[in-house]
Amino acid sequence: MTNSRIDEFRQRRFGLFIHWGLYALAARHEWVKQREHLTDEQYQRYFERFDPDLYDPDAWAEAAQRAGMRYTVLTAKHHDGFCLWDSALTDYCVSGTPHGKDLIGPFVDAFRGRGLGVGFYYSLLDWHHPDFPIDGLHPAYVEGGTFPDRDVTKYADYLHGQVEELLTRYGPLDTLWFDFSYANRIKQGKRIFGGKGKAEWRSEELVEKIRRIQPDILLNNRLELPGDFTTPEQFQPPAPLSTLWEACQTLNGSWGYHRDNHTWKSPGMLIRMLVDSVSKDGNLLLNVGPNGRGEFEPRALETLREIGDWMRLHGRSIHGAGSSQFQAPQDCRYTQRGDRLYVHVFSWPYRHLHLPGLAGKVRYAQLLNDGSEISMWAPDPKVDNGNVNFFTLPEGTLTLELPVQPP
Ligand code: FHN
């Protein structure tokens, strides 16, 4: 994988995660098969009714682009084992449903057609495959039960074969997002029975195969190998990480479509998460779970629209920006791009804003949202412990023009 791919990943900063599959019909959680211990026969009712007749991937791509998102990652297969493409290795795919048509090709065309990056999420767990051994996370697991011997090497062959299908059918991909390894995961104080990791997935062999087919693709860190980027999930790292990283977050606490969910994050909170990620040299992958008809629900669209309104004015403090060498005060986040320092003020100060260590370094200051100049007072650093001070600040994000810092 080349440095240009890494730079491109960094420049993009903001992406759309999409969790979509049979669980959208259950409309209560993408783990519904496991949480309700549904048998294959009970879960089959969703397969037999999966027909997203309103599916319009260009509408998805338009909503993402307007929100300021620059790439996307779609669940090609989630833990239930259902494949959104017409896989030659299983009948448990979209071609067997009433919908009948490949969903992934049109998706890739729509997002690529707008210049957005494209990646696939692929679940390492598979609660439908007959050779995936029943473990502590499997829907068929009961504490203390006994389970038929299954051949995990056959499942790994299947896994490798499906990844090869995804890498060879849809052109060059930007990322492959595996999920997840749990060889030594402790759950409620006990190691998960039959946990799986790089030994079961044959991760090293898989990565070699992937690099051979698409050398430039970026891999995440969930094959129980370091990967090219790490994936903090549903939390914001307290400080920059030593690796390339991308935080993934939901809009409302559920990855899959959840009809009755009411714990929505506000657009303001999500924008602060995005700013916080970029201020620490990270990306934000924000998730939408489309419904059973193939649409983003109205609340998701409204949230993306509000984020997009902010990004229209502030996008240049996000795209291509990263951390700054200057230390922001507690209630601010700094993002920097070249000689522009962006001061994102999270809790608005009562009249004055004191930015330490910037005295004598700021030539000009303006609000980013309307380009209006901001009056500042930057005395000789020796007389005011290096602060630059702003008075009677209106609401908005400050853009401070700094002289290019010597390398
Ligand atoms: O179990 C999955 C979950 O359904 C979802 O896909 C998230 C997204 O990162 N990953 C796993 C939980 O860590």
XYZ file of C-alpha atoms and ligand atoms in Angstrom:
420
model
C 0.000 0.000 0.000
C 1.443 3.365 -1.037
C 1.910 6.608 0.890
C -0.440 8.324 -1.554
C -3.260 6.037 -0.365
C -2.457 6.928 3.243
C -2.405 10.643 2.403
C -5.717 10.299 0.555
C -7.231 8.546 3.592
C -6.009 11.385 5.824
C -7.189 14.127 3.474
C -10.722 12.706 3.338
C -11.238 12.807 7.124
C -14.996 12.114 7.073
C -16.762 8.993 5.798
C -20.131 7.249 5.770
C -20.471 3.815 7.378
C -23.514 1.850 6.141
C -24.904 -1.175 7.994
C -27.519 -2.813 5.798
C -28.872 -6.336 5.421
C -31.699 -8.671 6.436
C -31.663 -7.220 9.982
C -33.074 -3.967 8.513
C -36.433 -5.819 8.288
C -36.270 -6.784 11.973
C -35.628 -3.056 12.564
C -34.384 -3.501 16.124
C -30.659 -4.397 16.027
C -28.150 -5.910 13.624
C -27.465 -8.573 16.289
C -31.164 -9.532 16.463
C -30.461 -13.166 15.424
C -28.053 -13.596 18.313
C -29.881 -11.496 20.899
C -33.149 -13.375 20.338
C -31.456 -16.736 19.625
C -33.323 -17.025 16.336
C -32.790 -20.263 14.421
C -31.980 -20.173 10.703
C -35.604 -21.136 10.064
C -36.930 -18.275 12.204
C -34.527 -15.775 10.583
C -35.462 -17.034 7.108
C -38.619 -14.864 7.201
C -36.390 -11.823 6.548
C -34.549 -13.513 3.662
C -37.876 -14.421 2.017
C -39.104 -10.807 2.276
C -35.937 -8.833 1.496
C -36.917 -6.582 -1.404
C -35.609 -2.991 -1.019
C -37.708 -1.609 -3.858
C -36.816 2.023 -3.076
C -33.064 1.364 -3.056
C -31.349 4.282 -4.797
C -27.591 4.296 -4.077
C -27.176 7.625 -5.837
C -29.520 9.201 -3.296
C -27.298 7.730 -0.573
C -24.179 9.097 -2.295
C -25.768 12.528 -2.728
C -26.686 12.688 0.976
C -23.145 11.661 1.942
C -21.482 14.142 -0.401
C -23.715 17.004 0.755
C -22.787 16.170 4.348
C -19.112 16.674 3.473
C -18.296 12.965 3.528
C -15.511 11.918 1.195
C -15.704 8.100 1.382
C -17.943 5.231 2.416
C -17.769 1.693 3.848
C -20.712 -0.692 3.217
C -21.380 -3.976 5.048
C -21.054 -6.458 2.187
C -21.716 -9.227 4.737
C -22.506 -8.805 8.441
C -22.503 -11.463 11.186
C -25.730 -13.074 9.965
C -23.811 -14.251 6.900
C -26.135 -12.667 4.329
C -24.254 -11.321 1.275
C -25.326 -8.161 -0.540
C -23.669 -9.410 -3.715
C -24.316 -12.495 -5.876
C -21.617 -14.719 -4.373
C -20.677 -17.908 -6.250
C -19.838 -19.514 -2.885
C -23.243 -19.437 -1.226
C -26.976 -19.231 -1.948
C -27.340 -17.037 1.141
C -27.079 -13.878 -0.892
C -29.237 -11.233 -2.478
C -29.822 -13.190 -5.685
C -31.949 -15.682 -3.723
C -34.219 -12.998 -2.257
C -37.242 -11.370 -3.915
C -34.932 -8.462 -4.760
C -32.739 -10.779 -6.802
C -30.202 -8.228 -8.050
C -26.639 -7.391 -6.975
C -26.727 -4.412 -4.605
C -23.017 -3.716 -4.446
C -22.238 -2.902 -8.081
C -24.730 0.001 -8.284
C -23.524 1.193 -4.875
C -19.895 1.328 -5.996
C -20.834 3.093 -9.255
C -22.934 5.720 -7.457
C -20.285 6.660 -4.890
C -17.330 6.448 -7.286
C -19.332 8.460 -9.792
C -19.284 11.338 -7.308
C -15.554 10.952 -6.637
C -16.080 9.384 -3.208
C -13.845 6.605 -1.879
C -15.364 3.124 -1.551
C -14.661 0.356 0.956
C -16.349 -2.833 2.122
C -16.983 -4.115 5.624
C -16.738 -7.922 5.796
C -17.804 -9.837 8.894
C -15.394 -12.543 10.058
C -18.235 -14.022 12.105
C -20.851 -15.914 10.131
C -23.934 -17.196 11.962
C -25.327 -18.934 8.894
C -22.361 -20.854 7.479
C -22.502 -24.594 8.313
C -18.751 -24.753 8.987
C -18.583 -21.723 11.301
C -18.112 -23.356 14.706
C -20.762 -22.488 17.310
C -19.052 -20.308 19.925
C -20.065 -18.113 22.828
C -21.388 -15.405 20.507
C -23.305 -17.676 18.147
C -27.161 -17.506 18.152
C -27.260 -21.311 18.735
C -25.008 -21.169 21.811
C -26.382 -22.190 25.197
C -24.245 -22.109 28.336
C -22.897 -25.577 29.041
C -24.326 -26.981 25.818
C -22.573 -29.382 23.432
C -22.308 -28.547 19.747
C -21.556 -30.528 16.592
C -17.919 -30.485 15.458
C -17.499 -28.027 12.630
C -14.475 -27.533 10.405
C -13.247 -23.949 10.803
C -10.647 -24.451 8.057
C -13.490 -24.947 5.572
C -15.061 -21.732 6.856
C -11.716 -19.906 6.480
C -11.486 -21.163 2.864
C -14.973 -19.706 2.297
C -13.977 -16.423 3.976
C -10.854 -16.126 1.815
C -12.837 -16.972 -1.321
C -15.487 -14.336 -0.625
C -12.869 -11.661 0.055
C -11.300 -12.568 -3.282
C -14.713 -12.134 -4.966
C -15.076 -8.654 -3.471
C -11.528 -7.677 -4.474
C -11.860 -8.842 -8.076
C -15.418 -7.845 -9.028
C -15.721 -4.138 -8.181
C -12.453 -2.514 -9.211
C -9.880 -0.881 -6.933
C -11.184 -0.416 -3.381
C -9.928 2.115 -0.864
C -10.441 0.094 2.324
C -11.383 -3.361 3.548
C -12.964 -3.254 7.019
C -12.890 -6.677 8.738
C -14.935 -7.230 11.897
C -13.954 -8.724 14.422
C -11.481 -10.999 16.196
C -12.153 -12.275 19.702
C -9.630 -15.057 20.360
C -8.976 -13.828 23.874
C -11.997 -11.574 24.455
C -13.324 -11.601 28.028
C -17.098 -11.085 28.369
C -18.688 -10.738 31.819
C -15.458 -11.871 33.411
C -15.123 -15.042 31.337
C -13.237 -15.806 28.123
C -15.680 -16.190 25.262
C -16.167 -19.909 24.502
C -14.609 -20.796 21.154
C -13.256 -17.287 20.548
C -11.652 -16.786 17.149
C -8.727 -14.774 15.848
C -5.885 -14.858 13.377
C -5.376 -18.614 13.716
C -8.963 -19.382 12.723
C -9.159 -16.703 10.003
C -5.644 -17.580 8.735
C -5.123 -13.812 8.808
C -1.524 -13.661 7.626
C -2.341 -15.803 4.568
C -5.442 -13.669 3.902
C -3.492 -10.393 4.065
C -0.870 -11.750 1.669
C -3.632 -12.695 -0.768
C -5.282 -9.253 -0.430
C -1.987 -7.409 -0.968
C -1.350 -9.539 -4.054
C -4.728 -8.676 -5.585
C -4.991 -5.012 -4.510
C -1.603 -3.807 -3.168
C -2.866 -0.266 -2.429
C -5.922 -1.146 -0.344
C -5.964 -0.076 3.324
C -6.850 -2.754 5.895
C -8.199 -2.115 9.377
C -6.873 -3.725 12.556
C -9.515 -6.378 13.291
C -7.888 -9.496 11.825
C -5.901 -9.715 15.067
C -3.083 -8.074 13.091
C -1.990 -4.387 13.259
C -3.467 -3.480 9.832
C -3.005 -0.064 8.211
C -5.366 1.849 10.498
C -6.907 1.373 13.924
C -10.628 1.641 14.610
C -11.738 3.106 17.970
C -15.437 2.294 18.125
C -18.062 4.520 19.741
C -15.423 6.514 21.626
C -13.059 9.381 20.899
C -9.387 8.754 21.771
C -8.210 11.217 24.475
C -5.088 12.104 22.454
C -3.608 11.529 18.975
C -2.789 7.840 18.325
C 0.578 6.660 17.042
C -1.164 5.015 14.055
C -3.467 6.093 11.249
C -6.918 5.904 12.811
C -10.622 6.227 12.161
C -13.263 6.448 14.878
C -16.595 4.832 13.991
C -19.790 6.179 15.535
C -23.523 5.649 15.216
C -26.123 8.357 14.859
C -28.381 6.782 17.495
C -26.649 3.893 19.264
C -27.640 1.289 16.661
C -25.591 0.247 13.643
C -28.470 -1.382 11.814
C -31.834 0.320 11.202
C -33.689 0.587 14.526
C -37.226 1.899 14.026
C -38.028 2.679 17.674
C -34.656 4.107 18.685
C -34.806 7.515 20.294
C -31.242 8.046 21.535
C -30.100 10.237 18.672
C -26.883 12.247 18.942
C -27.406 15.916 18.031
C -25.769 17.272 14.872
C -23.721 19.569 17.148
C -22.363 16.601 19.110
C -21.486 14.773 15.887
C -19.745 17.860 14.480
C -17.710 18.145 17.688
C -16.778 14.461 17.330
C -15.604 15.130 13.778
C -13.585 18.189 14.864
C -12.180 16.257 17.832
C -11.079 13.405 15.546
C -9.349 15.696 13.056
C -7.690 17.688 15.877
C -6.044 14.370 16.835
C -5.100 13.398 13.243
C -7.995 10.939 12.947
C -10.980 10.314 10.687
C -14.623 9.916 11.618
C -16.702 7.149 10.001
C -20.313 8.025 10.807
C -22.931 5.296 10.403
C -26.384 5.180 8.834
C -28.552 2.031 8.868
C -30.879 2.071 5.829
C -34.363 0.547 6.292
C -35.956 -2.475 4.652
C -37.180 -0.430 1.664
C -33.599 0.720 0.990
C -33.872 4.277 2.275
C -32.175 6.449 4.921
C -34.793 7.349 7.505
C -35.865 11.034 7.706
C -34.065 11.713 11.000
C -30.795 10.415 9.524
C -31.222 12.578 6.434
C -31.968 15.643 8.579
C -28.884 15.020 10.707
C -26.676 14.666 7.612
C -28.203 17.858 6.184
C -27.382 19.846 9.331
C -23.836 18.509 9.367
C -23.585 19.413 5.691
C -24.726 22.994 6.372
C -21.850 23.316 8.869
C -19.369 21.605 6.556
C -20.290 23.930 3.661
C -18.827 26.828 5.689
C -16.201 24.990 7.755
C -15.104 22.078 5.527
C -11.686 23.606 4.904
C -10.929 23.256 8.635
C -11.611 19.493 8.279
C -10.692 18.160 4.825
C -6.912 17.960 4.523
C -6.478 19.322 8.050
C -4.934 17.615 11.056
C -3.478 18.256 14.501
C -1.577 21.433 15.363
C 1.709 21.864 17.215
C -0.030 24.509 19.342
C -1.771 23.445 22.532
C -5.459 24.374 22.530
C -7.154 25.570 25.713
C -9.531 23.057 27.324
C -12.723 24.301 25.684
C -11.258 24.460 22.177
C -9.913 22.104 19.548
C -7.265 23.151 17.040
C -7.121 21.784 13.523
C -4.394 23.007 11.204
C -3.884 22.943 7.459
C -0.668 24.538 6.206
C -0.382 28.024 7.752
C -4.030 28.171 8.795
C -4.866 27.382 12.394
C -8.563 26.720 13.012
C -9.745 27.398 16.523
C -12.947 25.419 17.184
C -14.527 26.915 20.265
C -16.669 24.227 21.947
C -17.923 26.209 24.891
C -18.319 29.851 24.036
C -16.189 32.083 26.314
C -17.736 34.956 28.241
C -16.435 37.788 26.025
C -12.693 36.974 26.076
C -10.771 34.090 24.491
C -7.149 33.673 25.564
C -5.050 31.397 23.328
C -1.741 30.541 25.031
C 1.566 30.567 23.215
C 0.332 32.411 20.137
C 1.333 35.955 20.952
C 3.421 37.421 18.164
C 2.514 34.516 15.861
C -0.864 35.636 14.564
C -0.983 38.028 11.612
C -4.733 38.168 11.148
C -7.843 36.536 12.499
C -11.303 35.997 11.025
C -14.446 34.026 11.631
C -14.579 31.086 9.220
C -18.327 31.093 8.749
C -18.523 34.598 7.234
C -14.912 35.675 6.707
C -15.361 38.637 9.071
C -12.234 40.012 10.723
C -11.857 39.490 14.465
C -10.145 42.136 16.536
C -7.407 40.749 18.696
C -4.917 41.976 21.164
C -1.536 40.265 21.055
C 0.891 42.203 23.261
C 4.552 41.546 23.455
C 4.837 37.870 24.554
C 7.001 38.932 27.435
C 4.232 40.983 29.055
C 1.281 38.615 28.806
C 2.641 35.073 29.140
C 2.334 34.608 25.381
C -1.469 34.861 25.081
C -3.255 36.261 22.106
C -6.608 37.620 23.248
C -9.918 38.119 21.494
C -12.728 40.255 22.771
C -16.506 40.370 22.263
C -16.490 37.263 20.142
C -19.601 36.485 18.106
C -20.455 32.772 17.656
C -18.413 30.948 14.967
C -15.129 29.188 14.333
C -12.023 31.343 14.309
C -9.483 31.006 11.500
C -6.122 32.329 12.595
C -3.532 32.935 9.877
C -0.173 31.849 11.218
C 3.230 32.395 9.568
C 4.396 29.090 8.074
C 6.153 27.352 10.910
C 9.803 26.466 10.216
C 10.159 22.666 9.768
O -20.613 -6.544 16.176
C -20.254 -5.463 15.334
C -21.350 -4.448 15.272
O -22.545 -5.042 14.815
C -20.924 -3.324 14.326
O -20.723 -3.846 13.016
C -19.649 -2.685 14.862
C -19.179 -1.589 13.907
O -17.841 -1.308 14.143
N -18.602 -3.707 14.995
C -18.941 -4.856 15.805
C -18.973 -4.478 17.271
O -17.678 -4.051 17.645
